[in-house]
Amino acid sequence: MKDPISLEMEHIHKKFSGIAALKDVHFSVKGGEIHALLGANGAGKSTLMKILSGAYRLDEGTIRLDGRKLNLNSPRDAKASGIHCVYQEVDAALVPQLTAAENIMLDQLASSQGGWWKSPKVLQQRAKDALKQLGADNISIHRKVAELTLAEKQMILLARILIQEAKVIIFDEPTAPLSQEETDAFFRIVHLLKDRGAACIFITHRLAEVTNHCDRVTIMRDGSHVFTGETSGLTINNLVTQMLGKPFEEEFPKTEVPVGDVILEARELRRGLKVRGVNLEVRRGEVLAVVGLVGAGKTECSRLLIGADQLESGEIRLLGRNVCLSQPADAAALGIVSVPEERRKQGILIHENVERNLSLPILSRLSTFGFINRKRERQHADSLVEQLGIKTSSVKQEVKYLSGGNQQKVAIGKWLHTDADVFIFDEPTKGVDIGAKSDIFRIINELALAGKAVIYFTCELDEGMGIGDRIAVMCEGTIVKEFKRGETNQEQLLYYASGGVEVEE
């Protein structure tokens, strides 16, 4: 058996506009291991991996693969050296109009090696064999990628990597958009690639995945390497402390707030098969956590509460009065606002700057005779950036260049100076690092302290327990059980979320 491959990055430095993003970083990974790379927003992990994948050029330092020095000036150089990437945004790496087989064999089709003519039959068979090795032979190689699910698209990318016998594979938040079942299937493939001798680098904000699946972990903070070690024996609290540089005794900072009168009520909400008779209510100063597995109907319920989708039956009452919501603008005008799950599509304008995103809901207040007062708009944005800890070079920076956690802070921040009484969050920590997650919980606590009512939809059971004053469990389109804070545990929540029923004594 040949020796496992070895990748070493030594004394890596990188600056942007004179500001150090990486400072003398060391990182190494061996063939046949899954190595987690962790860090809060701005820690430098993405910059380090962009250097390794050829997207950025290093300023100083050395990269060696099996003792051979690499000069990576482009992603093509990285691929030629056997370094491949699997990103969360898989669509960027696929051609939707081509078939699964054509996407798997894309690099071979584009290569000049072997002459200009490639046998379609041979290429299709190789693609089919690759999918079979991954246990994904249920995917037809003749289907167009545009017709595939997100999990199936990831399998296409993994099959492409398998064909090319990758030496090093960078997984950048690949499980963030996947359900638990899809995540389990994904990790079976990662372990298969590990067993075949690949060096797997895994970036994630889901720390349980690190302790469950990774062999070693490297942690970065403020552009520097701070820790590398075996994952065996490490706890999530150990990882969090290393990432933040200080003990994080309470992952979910919760402030006790006096609960007031009912603000929002939902009675027998129904729409299709996803929302089938939902009843809930939330009071001033209260956080109602609605927890459930992927597909339980949480997002669909949240959309009904803001008028993004129309009720088939049922009623929504605000301060004791029935309201009719035809669109989210109607809800916002009444004081019901939302931070949606798909923030890049529905929560922010990614091609606009931070300042404009934060001011949009209150432009009328920032205007005089129909003209925006730019000074007041700038002051408003500056105060929110400071209040929320949004990491940006300037309020004029486009939101698309911010990290996921900072984008989410913008999506929340734009509502904070409105007169909203009800805040609805749908999976607000999806793709968010532990530092930004703590900031989001702090913001929610401040909303409760200000007498706002918060509904927090999440599939993260521990978050629901940590942030909620009450926890409602949703399963197959309806609320099946409710607990007060401190009355339940994750096992019990999972039991009801999975369809478990009350056992009569």
PDB file of N, CA, C and O in Angstrom, residues 291-293 296 461 473-476 480 490-501:
ATOM      1  N   VAL A 291     -40.214  24.315  17.023  1.00  0.00           N
ATOM      2  CA  VAL A 291     -39.173  23.401  16.570  1.00  0.00           C
ATOM      3  C   VAL A 291     -39.793  22.245  15.792  1.00  0.00           C
ATOM      4  O   VAL A 291     -40.948  21.875  16.000  1.00  0.00           O
ATOM      5  N   GLY A 292     -39.009  21.678  14.896  1.00  0.00           N
ATOM      6  CA  GLY A 292     -39.472  20.543  14.106  1.00  0.00           C
ATOM      7  C   GLY A 292     -38.411  20.127  13.121  1.00  0.00           C
ATOM      8  O   GLY A 292     -37.457  20.877  12.854  1.00  0.00           O
ATOM      9  N   LEU A 293     -38.558  18.951  12.557  1.00  0.00           N
ATOM     10  CA  LEU A 293     -37.609  18.455  11.578  1.00  0.00           C
ATOM     11  C   LEU A 293     -37.836  19.137  10.229  1.00  0.00           C
ATOM     12  O   LEU A 293     -38.861  19.793  10.014  1.00  0.00           O
ATOM     13  N   ALA A 296     -41.391  19.726   8.295  1.00  0.00           N
ATOM     14  CA  ALA A 296     -42.507  19.723   9.249  1.00  0.00           C
ATOM     15  C   ALA A 296     -43.557  20.779   8.925  1.00  0.00           C
ATOM     16  O   ALA A 296     -44.682  20.713   9.407  1.00  0.00           O
ATOM     17  N   LEU A 461     -32.944  21.725  17.641  1.00  0.00           N
ATOM     18  CA  LEU A 461     -33.705  21.530  18.866  1.00  0.00           C
ATOM     19  C   LEU A 461     -33.055  22.218  20.064  1.00  0.00           C
ATOM     20  O   LEU A 461     -33.741  22.771  20.933  1.00  0.00           O
ATOM     21  N   VAL A 473     -43.726  22.071  19.475  1.00  0.00           N
ATOM     22  CA  VAL A 473     -43.167  21.074  18.553  1.00  0.00           C
ATOM     23  C   VAL A 473     -44.104  20.910  17.365  1.00  0.00           C
ATOM     24  O   VAL A 473     -45.306  20.669  17.542  1.00  0.00           O
ATOM     25  N   MET A 474     -43.538  21.038  16.156  1.00  0.00           N
ATOM     26  CA  MET A 474     -44.336  20.922  14.936  1.00  0.00           C
ATOM     27  C   MET A 474     -43.986  19.633  14.212  1.00  0.00           C
ATOM     28  O   MET A 474     -42.820  19.282  14.066  1.00  0.00           O
ATOM     29  N   CYS A 475     -45.016  18.920  13.764  1.00  0.00           N
ATOM     30  CA  CYS A 475     -44.818  17.669  13.028  1.00  0.00           C
ATOM     31  C   CYS A 475     -45.940  17.527  12.011  1.00  0.00           C
ATOM     32  O   CYS A 475     -47.120  17.677  12.356  1.00  0.00           O
ATOM     33  N   GLU A 476     -45.558  17.287  10.773  1.00  0.00           N
ATOM     34  CA  GLU A 476     -46.515  17.057   9.683  1.00  0.00           C
ATOM     35  C   GLU A 476     -47.593  18.138   9.619  1.00  0.00           C
ATOM     36  O   GLU A 476     -48.784  17.868   9.498  1.00  0.00           O
ATOM     37  N   VAL A 480     -47.916  19.680  17.731  1.00  0.00           N
ATOM     38  CA  VAL A 480     -48.321  18.441  18.396  1.00  0.00           C
ATOM     39  C   VAL A 480     -48.058  18.450  19.901  1.00  0.00           C
ATOM     40  O   VAL A 480     -48.634  17.641  20.631  1.00  0.00           O
ATOM     41  N   GLN A 490     -33.764  17.447  24.594  1.00  0.00           N
ATOM     42  CA  GLN A 490     -33.697  17.227  23.152  1.00  0.00           C
ATOM     43  C   GLN A 490     -34.315  15.893  22.745  1.00  0.00           C
ATOM     44  O   GLN A 490     -34.958  15.792  21.697  1.00  0.00           O
ATOM     45  N   GLU A 491     -34.115  14.868  23.565  1.00  0.00           N
ATOM     46  CA  GLU A 491     -34.657  13.546  23.225  1.00  0.00           C
ATOM     47  C   GLU A 491     -36.185  13.594  23.168  1.00  0.00           C
ATOM     48  O   GLU A 491     -36.806  13.018  22.261  1.00  0.00           O
ATOM     49  N   GLN A 492     -36.781  14.297  24.114  1.00  0.00           N
ATOM     50  CA  GLN A 492     -38.240  14.398  24.149  1.00  0.00           C
ATOM     51  C   GLN A 492     -38.761  15.212  22.963  1.00  0.00           C
ATOM     52  O   GLN A 492     -39.765  14.845  22.333  1.00  0.00           O
ATOM     53  N   LEU A 493     -38.074  16.294  22.651  1.00  0.00           N
ATOM     54  CA  LEU A 493     -38.471  17.103  21.495  1.00  0.00           C
ATOM     55  C   LEU A 493     -38.376  16.293  20.212  1.00  0.00           C
ATOM     56  O   LEU A 493     -39.274  16.353  19.352  1.00  0.00           O
ATOM     57  N   LEU A 494     -37.296  15.539  20.067  1.00  0.00           N
ATOM     58  CA  LEU A 494     -37.124  14.724  18.866  1.00  0.00           C
ATOM     59  C   LEU A 494     -38.208  13.656  18.770  1.00  0.00           C
ATOM     60  O   LEU A 494     -38.689  13.345  17.670  1.00  0.00           O
ATOM     61  N   TYR A 495     -38.600  13.103  19.906  1.00  0.00           N
ATOM     62  CA  TYR A 495     -39.652  12.078  19.927  1.00  0.00           C
ATOM     63  C   TYR A 495     -40.942  12.628  19.317  1.00  0.00           C
ATOM     64  O   TYR A 495     -41.540  12.011  18.424  1.00  0.00           O
ATOM     65  N   TYR A 496     -41.377  13.787  19.785  1.00  0.00           N
ATOM     66  CA  TYR A 496     -42.618  14.361  19.266  1.00  0.00           C
ATOM     67  C   TYR A 496     -42.441  14.903  17.845  1.00  0.00           C
ATOM     68  O   TYR A 496     -43.359  14.820  17.016  1.00  0.00           O
ATOM     69  N   ALA A 497     -41.262  15.466  17.542  1.00  0.00           N
ATOM     70  CA  ALA A 497     -41.018  15.986  16.196  1.00  0.00           C
ATOM     71  C   ALA A 497     -40.996  14.888  15.150  1.00  0.00           C
ATOM     72  O   ALA A 497     -41.233  15.123  13.964  1.00  0.00           O
ATOM     73  N   SER A 498     -40.692  13.652  15.592  1.00  0.00           N
ATOM     74  CA  SER A 498     -40.627  12.510  14.684  1.00  0.00           C
ATOM     75  C   SER A 498     -41.953  11.760  14.575  1.00  0.00           C
ATOM     76  O   SER A 498     -42.022  10.702  13.956  1.00  0.00           O
ATOM     77  N   GLY A 499     -42.999  12.286  15.212  1.00  0.00           N
ATOM     78  CA  GLY A 499     -44.295  11.639  15.110  1.00  0.00           C
ATOM     79  C   GLY A 499     -44.697  10.845  16.331  1.00  0.00           C
ATOM     80  O   GLY A 499     -45.710  10.132  16.314  1.00  0.00           O
ATOM     81  N   GLY A 500     -43.896  10.905  17.406  1.00  0.00           N
ATOM     82  CA  GLY A 500     -44.239  10.188  18.630  1.00  0.00           C
ATOM     83  C   GLY A 500     -45.519  10.745  19.242  1.00  0.00           C
ATOM     84  O   GLY A 500     -45.849  11.929  19.080  1.00  0.00           O
ATOM     85  N   VAL A 501     -46.238   9.894  19.940  1.00  0.00           N
ATOM     86  CA  VAL A 501     -47.518  10.309  20.523  1.00  0.00           C
ATOM     87  C   VAL A 501     -47.472  10.121  22.035  1.00  0.00           C
ATOM     88  O   VAL A 501     -46.615   9.427  22.582  1.00  0.00           O
TER      89      VAL A 501
END
